[in-house]
Coordinates of C-alpha atoms in Angstrom, one line a residue:
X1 CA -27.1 -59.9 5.2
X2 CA -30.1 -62.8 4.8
X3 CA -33.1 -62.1 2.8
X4 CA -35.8 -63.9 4.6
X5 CA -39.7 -64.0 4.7
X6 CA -41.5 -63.2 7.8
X7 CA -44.8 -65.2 8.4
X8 CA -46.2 -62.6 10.7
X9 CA -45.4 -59.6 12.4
X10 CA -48.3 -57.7 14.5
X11 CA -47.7 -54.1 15.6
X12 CA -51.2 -52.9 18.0
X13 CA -54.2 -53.7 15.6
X14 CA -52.2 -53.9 12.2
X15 CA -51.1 -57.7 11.3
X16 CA -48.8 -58.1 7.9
X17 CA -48.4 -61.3 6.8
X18 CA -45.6 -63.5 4.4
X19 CA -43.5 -60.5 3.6
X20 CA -39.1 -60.6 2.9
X21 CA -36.9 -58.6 5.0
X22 CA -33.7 -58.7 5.3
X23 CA -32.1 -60.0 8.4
X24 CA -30.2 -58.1 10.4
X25 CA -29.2 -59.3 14.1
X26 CA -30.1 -62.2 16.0
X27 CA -30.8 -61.9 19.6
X28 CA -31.9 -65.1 21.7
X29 CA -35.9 -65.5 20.8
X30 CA -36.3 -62.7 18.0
X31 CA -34.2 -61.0 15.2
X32 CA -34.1 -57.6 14.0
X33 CA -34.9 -57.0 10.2
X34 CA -34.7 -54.6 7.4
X35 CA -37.8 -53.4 6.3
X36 CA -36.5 -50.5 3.9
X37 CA -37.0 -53.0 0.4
X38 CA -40.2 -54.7 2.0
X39 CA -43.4 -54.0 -0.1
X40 CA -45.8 -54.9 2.4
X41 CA -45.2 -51.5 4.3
X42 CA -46.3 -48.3 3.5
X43 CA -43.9 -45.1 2.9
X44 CA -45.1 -44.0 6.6
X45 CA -44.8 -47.3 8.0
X46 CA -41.5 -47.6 7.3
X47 CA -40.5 -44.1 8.9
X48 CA -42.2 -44.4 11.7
X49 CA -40.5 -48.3 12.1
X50 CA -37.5 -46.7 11.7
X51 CA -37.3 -49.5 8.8
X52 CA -36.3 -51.9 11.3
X53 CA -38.6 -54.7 13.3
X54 CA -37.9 -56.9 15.9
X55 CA -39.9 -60.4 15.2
X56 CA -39.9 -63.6 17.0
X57 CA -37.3 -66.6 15.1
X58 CA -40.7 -68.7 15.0
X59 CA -42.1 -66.3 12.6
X60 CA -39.2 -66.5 10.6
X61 CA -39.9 -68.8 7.7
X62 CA -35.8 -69.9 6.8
X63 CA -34.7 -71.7 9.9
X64 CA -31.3 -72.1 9.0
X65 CA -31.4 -68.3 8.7
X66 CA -32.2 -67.4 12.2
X67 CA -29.9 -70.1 13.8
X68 CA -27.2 -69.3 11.3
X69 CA -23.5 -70.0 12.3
X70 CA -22.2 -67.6 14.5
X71 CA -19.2 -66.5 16.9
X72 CA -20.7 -68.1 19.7
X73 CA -21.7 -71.1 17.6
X74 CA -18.2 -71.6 16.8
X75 CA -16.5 -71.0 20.1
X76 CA -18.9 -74.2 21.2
X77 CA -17.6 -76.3 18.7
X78 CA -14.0 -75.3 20.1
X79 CA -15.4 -76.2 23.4
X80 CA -16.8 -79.3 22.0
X81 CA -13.6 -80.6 20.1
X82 CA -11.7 -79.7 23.2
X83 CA -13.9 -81.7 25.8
X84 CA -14.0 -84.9 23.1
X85 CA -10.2 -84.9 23.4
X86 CA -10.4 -85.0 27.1
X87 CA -12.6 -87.3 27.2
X88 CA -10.5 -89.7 24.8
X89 CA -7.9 -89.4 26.8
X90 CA -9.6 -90.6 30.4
X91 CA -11.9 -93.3 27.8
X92 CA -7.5 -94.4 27.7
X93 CA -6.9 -93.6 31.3
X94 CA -10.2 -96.3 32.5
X95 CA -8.5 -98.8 29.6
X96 CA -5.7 -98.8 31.8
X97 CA -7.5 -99.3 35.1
X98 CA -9.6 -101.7 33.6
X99 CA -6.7 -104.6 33.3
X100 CA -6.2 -104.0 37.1
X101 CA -9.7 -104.3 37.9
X102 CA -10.1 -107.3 36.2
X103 CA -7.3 -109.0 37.9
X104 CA -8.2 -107.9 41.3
X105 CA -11.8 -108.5 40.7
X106 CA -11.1 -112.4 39.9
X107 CA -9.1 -112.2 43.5
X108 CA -11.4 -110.2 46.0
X109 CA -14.7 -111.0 47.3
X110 CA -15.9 -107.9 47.5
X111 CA -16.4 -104.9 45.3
X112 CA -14.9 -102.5 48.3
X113 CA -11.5 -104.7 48.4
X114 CA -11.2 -104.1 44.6
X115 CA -11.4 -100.4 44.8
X116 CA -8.9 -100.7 47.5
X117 CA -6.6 -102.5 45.7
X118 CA -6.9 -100.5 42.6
X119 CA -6.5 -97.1 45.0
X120 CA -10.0 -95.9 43.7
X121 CA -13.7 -95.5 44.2
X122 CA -16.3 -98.1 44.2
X123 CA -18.2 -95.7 41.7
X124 CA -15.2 -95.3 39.4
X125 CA -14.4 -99.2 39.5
X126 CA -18.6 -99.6 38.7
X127 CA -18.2 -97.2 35.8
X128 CA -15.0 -98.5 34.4
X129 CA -16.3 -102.4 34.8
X130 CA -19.6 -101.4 32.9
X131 CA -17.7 -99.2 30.1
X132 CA -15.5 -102.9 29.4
X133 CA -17.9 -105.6 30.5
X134 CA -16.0 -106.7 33.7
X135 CA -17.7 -109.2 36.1
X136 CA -17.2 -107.3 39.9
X137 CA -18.0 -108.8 43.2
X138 CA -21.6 -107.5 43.9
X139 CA -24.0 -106.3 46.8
X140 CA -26.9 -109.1 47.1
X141 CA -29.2 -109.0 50.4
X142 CA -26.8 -106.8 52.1
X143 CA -24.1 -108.9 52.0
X144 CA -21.3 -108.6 48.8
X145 CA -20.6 -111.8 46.9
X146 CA -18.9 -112.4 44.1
X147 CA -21.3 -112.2 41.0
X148 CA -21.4 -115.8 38.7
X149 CA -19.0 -115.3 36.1

């Protein structure tokens, strides 16, 4: 797979230090590597590793390496791409609300008649007058007035 060099790897009382392995599986917080071509381990060592380690990705000196692209990486970018469209489409959706707000917005006095003429929320008629700058009636001392304009 990778070749990458290991900053540190401590097995009971033995430490070895900056050595290359090559990487083998990653796993949330640690990867598995080769050991086999490493020359930092003895003949024994090696056997009795099983010429495989488990290390922690912070000991792993090639970040890109450890965090590599995977099949997981790229069914989130499919995710991503999908929720972008959605989202382009209600950004459209609150466009079109956002002409009606206006309107009823210049004719109510308060920020509960304009939902109620618009047929929605008072949170999604906040949201959508924020997202295009729209001057709502607005709560002040308990009592909703229509905000200077």
């Amino acid at each position: 797979m990778t070749q990458v060099t290991v900053r540190l790897y401590k097995q009971g009382d033995k430490v070895w230090r900056d050595f290359k392995a090559e990487l083998i599986k990653r796993y949330e917080s640690s990867v598995m590597v080769d050991i086999s071509e490493s020359e930092a381990f003895s003949k024994l060592e090696k056997q009795e590793f099983n010429n495989l380690i488990v290390v922690k990705k912070k000991s792993i000196l090639e970040k890109r390496a450890v965090s590599g692209v995977d099949d997981s990486d790229t069914l989130k970018t499919s995710v991503n791409n999908g929720l972008t469209k959605i989202s382009k489409k209600r950004k459209e959706a609150r466009a079109k609300y956002a002409r009606g707000i206006e309107e009823a917005a210049s004719q109510c006095d308060t920020l509960i008649d304009v939902a109620k003429r618009i047929g929605k929320s008072t949170t999604f008629v906040k949201r959508v007058a924020s997202e295009f700058d729209i001057k709502l009636p607005r709560r002040n001392n308990g009592h909703e007035e229509i905000a200077s304009r």
